[in-house]
């Protein structure tokens, strides 16, 4: 690669930060990833994620991980069943798609898995972690602040353990919903989604512990929608380790959001005449959205892919110093916000649809009108 090699820091080892680090590594670009958790299994990791053919899978491919993904994804995991509150099954799909997808105008078979194959979040993270050099991720490293180095375009990262600050040329916030890095770029904060509260309950080893629940949930997802209420069942894991999860959601408009305790001081940045250079965001830190259309992690993975493409182009053109990175980041953010804005609108529309009277019937109509391609589902 031509030109200088900027020191890149990523804050957060969730799917977005790990995907970014993995594609960078595959492109022979090193980075340092700071994660506040002590390990990948330090806390409950949540449930299954569907990885779309036209976004998440493309990012995995750019990291050279598509074949490994195929070995850990859940076949038939995108099976879906939609019921009314009375238990009438309105729609059922077994999750099987004929063959592999075709791509391009010549109609040749592509390497991507058709539809939305599911993977457990820990399995996705493990796949990405295993693709990195062992010293890439700094566990138990909570970032306390990111501050500009005077008279330079560099940034100091200060960890919570009071160690010496470390200096980087480019800082990428992948620190999720309550991102601190976001405050460097905008005053926007997450807002509570029209009072929808979810209770997260699990049935472990479901095939043995509760075979009737296992049959009810099926191999993928099972949804019951009704006005102001929704039950979202999912299968996680495989074989003897299969679990069933349910998010029981109710709409309660009177709840107020928790107040975030951001410690990054905007006042420091207000002292600068220039726009904020060489700091950007990927994933939920950039565009937190509701989970009702199952797109968030795919948008995050596309962010990683597009950002690495921009970084690699800068390197190739010997333009990774001076203003080169900053200009690239502006272009990346423009595309990222346009793309994620469309997806966020989709999840918002899905939420309205699902939580209204007759939501189950309306979801079935939409799925049927999309035909065989789940990417064509349009929520209005
Ligand atoms: C119930 C539910 C179901 C979902 N289902 C789907 C689905 O089926 N399909 C889909 O596409 N999306 C789904 N999503 C959305 C998806 O989970 C998110 O979009 C995705 O996790 C975003 O990844 P991320 O890496 O940006 O953020 P996160 O996963 O939140 O990761 C952020 C990381 O940053 C670390 N961190 C935070 N602050 C600091 C700090 N100061 N210093 C160091 N580290 C820090 C955190 O510990 C964490 O590891 C769902 C979301 C929910 C809530």
XYZ file of C-alpha atoms and ligand atoms in Angstrom:
433
model
C 0.000 0.000 0.000
C 1.240 3.465 -0.856
C 1.576 6.398 1.529
C 1.548 6.474 5.312
C -0.256 3.932 7.438
C -2.602 5.726 9.807
C -3.111 4.267 13.263
C -6.741 3.213 13.449
C -8.696 2.707 16.684
C -12.116 1.061 16.889
C -14.165 1.499 20.052
C -16.435 -1.483 20.740
C -16.185 -5.182 19.802
C -19.821 -5.721 18.856
C -20.723 -6.995 15.395
C -19.966 -3.602 13.791
C -16.513 -3.083 15.329
C -15.500 -6.714 14.819
C -16.705 -6.714 11.211
C -14.720 -3.542 10.550
C -11.566 -4.967 12.168
C -11.953 -8.216 10.243
C -12.314 -6.588 6.807
C -9.403 -4.254 7.617
C -7.274 -7.248 8.594
C -8.248 -9.067 5.400
C -7.139 -5.936 3.524
C -3.752 -5.988 5.332
C -4.565 -2.919 7.417
C -4.004 -3.157 11.152
C -6.139 -1.589 13.856
C -6.605 -1.598 17.626
C -9.985 -2.522 19.048
C -10.954 -1.422 22.571
C -13.756 -3.356 24.284
C -15.010 -2.701 27.803
C -16.109 -6.315 28.385
C -13.489 -8.708 29.727
C -14.182 -11.291 27.020
C -16.625 -12.251 24.289
C -18.706 -14.190 26.807
C -18.570 -11.707 29.673
C -22.339 -11.131 29.576
C -25.451 -12.533 27.940
C -25.081 -11.836 24.230
C -28.707 -11.816 23.114
C -30.365 -13.877 20.456
C -30.214 -14.835 16.871
C -29.511 -12.467 13.962
C -30.501 -12.874 10.346
C -27.686 -12.103 7.932
C -29.005 -10.787 4.667
C -27.797 -11.795 1.264
C -27.284 -8.265 -0.021
C -25.632 -6.672 3.018
C -24.355 -8.748 5.951
C -23.192 -11.605 3.720
C -21.352 -9.196 1.398
C -19.432 -7.824 4.377
C -18.526 -11.342 5.553
C -17.355 -12.110 2.038
C -15.111 -9.034 2.055
C -13.487 -10.467 5.181
C -13.055 -13.860 3.488
C -15.485 -15.463 5.944
C -18.430 -16.543 3.813
C -17.477 -20.235 3.750
C -16.996 -20.296 7.515
C -20.318 -18.509 7.946
C -22.024 -21.302 6.010
C -20.722 -23.841 8.532
C -22.189 -22.041 11.566
C -25.378 -20.475 10.175
C -28.666 -22.167 10.948
C -30.160 -23.921 7.934
C -33.859 -23.183 7.748
C -33.380 -20.557 10.439
C -35.380 -18.063 8.428
C -38.482 -20.229 8.706
C -41.327 -17.997 9.751
C -44.812 -18.481 11.155
C -47.301 -15.670 11.802
C -50.298 -16.173 14.064
C -53.212 -14.115 15.292
C -53.642 -13.630 19.024
C -56.102 -16.560 18.986
C -53.469 -18.901 17.609
C -54.747 -19.102 14.035
C -51.783 -19.643 11.708
C -52.007 -17.031 8.948
C -48.686 -17.701 7.266
C -45.979 -20.324 7.354
C -42.733 -20.658 5.401
C -40.290 -23.483 6.068
C -37.232 -21.323 5.455
C -36.028 -23.361 2.526
C -35.041 -21.532 -0.637
C -34.416 -23.229 -3.902
C -30.692 -23.449 -4.636
C -28.366 -20.522 -4.223
C -29.210 -17.039 -5.335
C -28.352 -15.699 -8.723
C -26.578 -12.434 -9.153
C -25.839 -10.121 -12.009
C -27.620 -9.890 -15.303
C -26.063 -13.073 -16.623
C -28.022 -15.032 -14.020
C -25.028 -17.085 -12.868
C -25.162 -18.717 -9.458
C -23.656 -16.620 -6.710
C -21.829 -17.778 -3.603
C -24.271 -16.019 -1.272
C -26.893 -17.884 0.733
C -30.348 -16.984 -0.454
C -32.704 -15.218 1.926
C -31.865 -14.408 5.518
C -29.992 -17.290 7.159
C -29.792 -16.984 10.935
C -26.739 -17.108 13.176
C -26.539 -16.811 16.951
C -24.908 -13.567 17.997
C -22.110 -15.344 19.972
C -21.369 -17.521 16.918
C -21.118 -14.453 14.677
C -18.836 -12.684 17.147
C -16.663 -15.792 17.576
C -16.331 -16.117 13.810
C -15.154 -12.512 13.549
C -12.870 -12.668 16.612
C -11.163 -15.821 15.293
C -10.348 -13.969 12.065
C -8.255 -11.352 13.906
C -4.704 -11.401 15.223
C -4.824 -12.201 18.945
C -3.544 -8.818 20.075
C -6.056 -6.797 18.027
C -8.744 -6.709 20.716
C -7.944 -5.054 24.034
C -10.488 -6.578 26.408
C -11.457 -4.868 29.698
C -10.594 -1.557 28.023
C -13.444 0.863 28.540
C -12.846 4.087 26.660
C -13.494 7.032 28.923
C -12.821 9.830 26.482
C -11.632 10.711 22.992
C -9.989 14.117 22.835
C -8.199 16.011 20.072
C -4.423 16.295 20.271
C -3.657 20.045 20.070
C -2.254 21.311 16.745
C -2.782 18.004 14.965
C -5.520 15.946 13.426
C -4.878 13.114 15.843
C -6.946 11.885 18.764
C -6.061 10.685 22.241
C -7.974 7.741 23.614
C -8.135 7.643 27.385
C -9.182 4.398 29.038
C -11.041 4.108 32.311
C -8.052 2.471 34.010
C -6.118 5.778 34.015
C -3.349 4.343 31.828
C -1.441 6.744 29.550
C -3.607 8.021 26.661
C -2.907 6.410 23.294
C -2.791 8.514 20.100
C -4.536 7.547 16.845
C -5.011 9.068 13.395
C -8.524 7.711 12.878
C -11.063 6.777 15.550
C -14.178 4.765 14.687
C -16.958 4.605 17.248
C -18.613 1.175 17.195
C -19.784 1.525 20.771
C -23.444 0.784 20.279
C -26.681 2.437 21.304
C -25.284 4.594 24.116
C -22.151 5.535 22.206
C -19.856 8.121 23.715
C -18.046 8.647 20.448
C -21.309 9.873 18.898
C -21.142 12.995 21.072
C -18.030 14.068 19.142
C -20.081 14.343 15.984
C -23.621 15.206 16.967
C -25.842 16.116 19.885
C -28.398 13.542 18.762
C -29.257 10.995 21.429
C -31.279 7.803 21.272
C -34.958 8.220 21.947
C -37.351 5.730 23.422
C -39.431 4.133 20.663
C -42.970 5.278 21.346
C -42.964 3.458 24.656
C -42.487 -0.101 23.443
C -41.094 -2.225 26.254
C -39.795 -5.757 25.723
C -39.523 -8.552 28.268
C -36.777 -10.983 27.178
C -37.485 -14.591 28.298
C -35.751 -17.852 27.383
C -36.446 -21.585 27.557
C -33.102 -23.407 27.528
C -32.648 -26.867 26.016
C -36.141 -26.444 24.619
C -36.356 -29.703 22.658
C -36.093 -31.740 25.864
C -37.426 -29.304 28.430
C -40.548 -28.242 26.531
C -41.107 -30.127 23.252
C -44.488 -28.419 22.773
C -42.808 -24.996 22.944
C -40.147 -26.259 20.535
C -42.808 -27.339 18.012
C -44.688 -24.072 18.435
C -41.595 -21.922 17.785
C -40.456 -24.130 14.889
C -36.966 -23.984 13.322
C -36.933 -20.176 12.897
C -39.217 -17.420 14.118
C -42.836 -17.269 15.141
C -44.723 -13.999 15.586
C -48.038 -13.012 17.143
C -49.019 -9.397 16.555
C -51.958 -7.523 17.963
C -52.771 -3.904 18.729
C -50.146 -2.588 21.162
C -48.762 -6.071 21.802
C -46.442 -8.510 20.096
C -44.820 -11.862 20.877
C -41.601 -12.548 18.959
C -40.415 -16.161 19.392
C -37.070 -17.302 17.979
C -35.065 -20.504 17.997
C -31.429 -20.065 19.040
C -28.635 -22.624 18.978
C -28.831 -26.063 17.455
C -29.435 -29.692 18.459
C -29.145 -30.423 22.162
C -28.176 -26.789 22.758
C -31.299 -25.334 21.170
C -33.038 -22.602 23.166
C -36.275 -20.760 22.552
C -36.416 -17.034 23.175
C -39.415 -14.762 23.367
C -39.523 -10.982 23.327
C -42.889 -10.063 24.781
C -43.518 -6.457 23.739
C -46.109 -3.991 24.976
C -46.622 -0.383 24.005
C -46.592 1.888 27.070
C -46.522 5.494 26.016
C -45.913 6.971 29.474
C -42.394 5.622 30.046
C -39.478 8.022 29.783
C -36.014 7.233 28.456
C -33.059 6.690 30.769
C -30.745 9.684 30.738
C -27.367 8.888 29.180
C -24.263 9.861 31.131
C -21.950 11.015 28.378
C -18.579 12.192 29.636
C -17.128 13.415 26.327
C -17.345 17.175 26.505
C -18.576 18.920 23.399
C -17.172 22.142 24.757
C -13.670 20.903 23.935
C -14.659 20.428 20.347
C -16.450 23.729 20.099
C -13.032 25.350 20.494
C -12.059 24.060 17.052
C -12.839 25.988 13.904
C -12.526 22.908 11.722
C -15.167 20.206 11.356
C -14.437 17.105 13.393
C -11.913 15.182 11.364
C -10.915 11.577 11.500
C -13.625 10.389 13.815
C -16.588 8.452 12.529
C -19.230 5.928 13.551
C -20.428 2.491 12.480
C -23.395 0.395 13.597
C -25.860 1.266 16.339
C -23.701 4.186 17.491
C -24.462 5.847 14.138
C -28.046 4.809 13.582
C -29.815 3.023 16.380
C -33.064 1.549 15.108
C -35.807 -0.705 16.404
C -35.427 -4.470 15.861
C -38.843 -4.896 14.197
C -37.541 -5.442 10.656
C -34.381 -7.365 11.629
C -31.951 -5.142 9.758
C -29.715 -3.407 12.345
C -26.762 -5.756 12.288
C -26.835 -5.944 8.497
C -26.690 -2.167 8.226
C -23.791 -2.228 10.712
C -21.908 -4.796 8.628
C -22.431 -2.750 5.455
C -21.048 0.308 7.292
C -17.902 -1.695 8.005
C -17.613 -2.786 4.384
C -18.064 0.718 2.945
C -15.718 2.326 5.450
C -12.934 -0.161 4.692
C -13.441 0.405 0.962
C -12.905 4.125 1.594
C -9.825 3.535 3.745
C -8.314 1.138 1.217
C -8.904 3.660 -1.597
C -7.132 6.338 0.458
C -4.184 4.013 0.944
C -4.037 3.044 -2.718
C -4.002 6.667 -3.813
C -1.393 7.554 -1.185
C -3.991 9.879 0.248
C -4.334 8.634 3.802
C -2.585 11.633 5.311
C -3.595 15.282 5.344
C -7.190 15.845 4.340
C -7.515 12.581 2.418
C -9.025 10.566 5.262
C -11.294 13.420 6.326
C -12.747 13.843 2.836
C -13.264 10.093 2.571
C -15.069 10.052 5.935
C -17.466 12.758 4.783
C -18.329 10.705 1.712
C -18.684 7.542 3.780
C -21.026 9.270 6.249
C -23.174 10.730 3.481
C -23.733 7.271 1.985
C -24.052 5.590 5.377
C -26.725 7.984 6.648
C -28.727 7.764 3.405
C -28.615 3.954 3.469
C -29.295 3.579 7.203
C -32.055 6.219 7.038
C -33.950 4.052 4.565
C -33.531 0.980 6.763
C -34.536 2.866 9.922
C -37.694 4.043 8.153
C -38.398 0.394 7.298
C -38.159 -0.744 10.921
C -40.292 2.189 12.091
C -42.961 1.312 9.507
C -42.774 -2.378 10.493
C -43.266 -1.437 14.133
C -46.397 0.636 13.369
C -47.788 -2.135 11.252
C -47.148 -4.920 13.749
C -48.571 -3.135 16.775
C -51.888 -2.124 15.213
C -55.243 -3.895 15.132
C -54.991 -6.695 12.556
C -51.188 -6.394 12.480
C -50.700 -10.124 11.870
C -52.920 -10.087 8.767
C -51.188 -6.976 7.418
C -47.737 -8.544 7.896
C -48.846 -11.630 5.972
C -50.132 -9.464 3.087
C -46.792 -7.664 2.908
C -44.729 -10.851 3.009
C -46.872 -12.479 0.318
C -46.672 -9.457 -1.955
C -42.860 -9.517 -1.664
C -42.851 -12.948 -3.352
C -39.876 -15.211 -2.822
C -37.335 -12.521 -2.042
C -37.456 -11.298 1.577
C -35.304 -8.313 0.553
C -38.305 -7.036 -1.423
C -40.517 -6.640 1.637
C -41.791 -3.053 1.708
C -43.325 -1.595 4.861
C -45.445 1.495 4.298
C -33.940 -7.751 20.518
C -33.132 -7.409 19.319
C -33.178 -8.238 18.194
C -32.443 -7.893 17.040
N -32.511 -8.716 15.957
C -31.857 -8.376 14.823
C -31.913 -9.202 13.647
O -32.532 -10.247 13.626
N -31.237 -8.788 12.537
C -30.524 -7.632 12.535
O -29.963 -7.277 11.494
N -30.406 -6.850 13.643
C -31.058 -7.184 14.773
N -30.954 -6.396 15.889
C -30.064 -5.219 15.868
C -28.612 -5.597 16.165
O -28.544 -6.356 17.348
C -27.758 -4.324 16.322
O -27.977 -3.485 15.219
C -26.258 -4.699 16.417
O -25.983 -5.394 17.612
C -25.390 -3.442 16.381
O -24.056 -3.806 16.571
P -22.983 -2.744 17.114
O -21.683 -3.439 17.062
O -23.171 -1.452 16.403
O -23.419 -2.438 18.630
P -23.359 -3.422 19.931
O -23.756 -4.806 19.567
O -24.174 -2.728 20.965
O -21.841 -3.412 20.355
C -21.243 -2.289 20.958
C -19.985 -2.759 21.700
O -19.295 -1.609 22.197
C -18.851 -1.867 23.518
N -18.692 -0.565 24.196
C -19.657 0.350 24.489
N -19.122 1.433 25.087
C -17.784 1.207 25.153
C -16.688 1.973 25.667
N -16.864 3.186 26.220
N -15.435 1.453 25.578
C -15.227 0.218 25.004
N -16.242 -0.553 24.521
C -17.497 -0.061 24.590
C -19.963 -2.738 24.115
O -19.533 -3.472 25.255
C -20.303 -3.638 22.914
O -19.487 -4.799 22.883
C -31.661 -6.711 17.044
C -31.600 -5.895 18.184
C -32.330 -6.239 19.301
C -32.287 -5.331 20.507
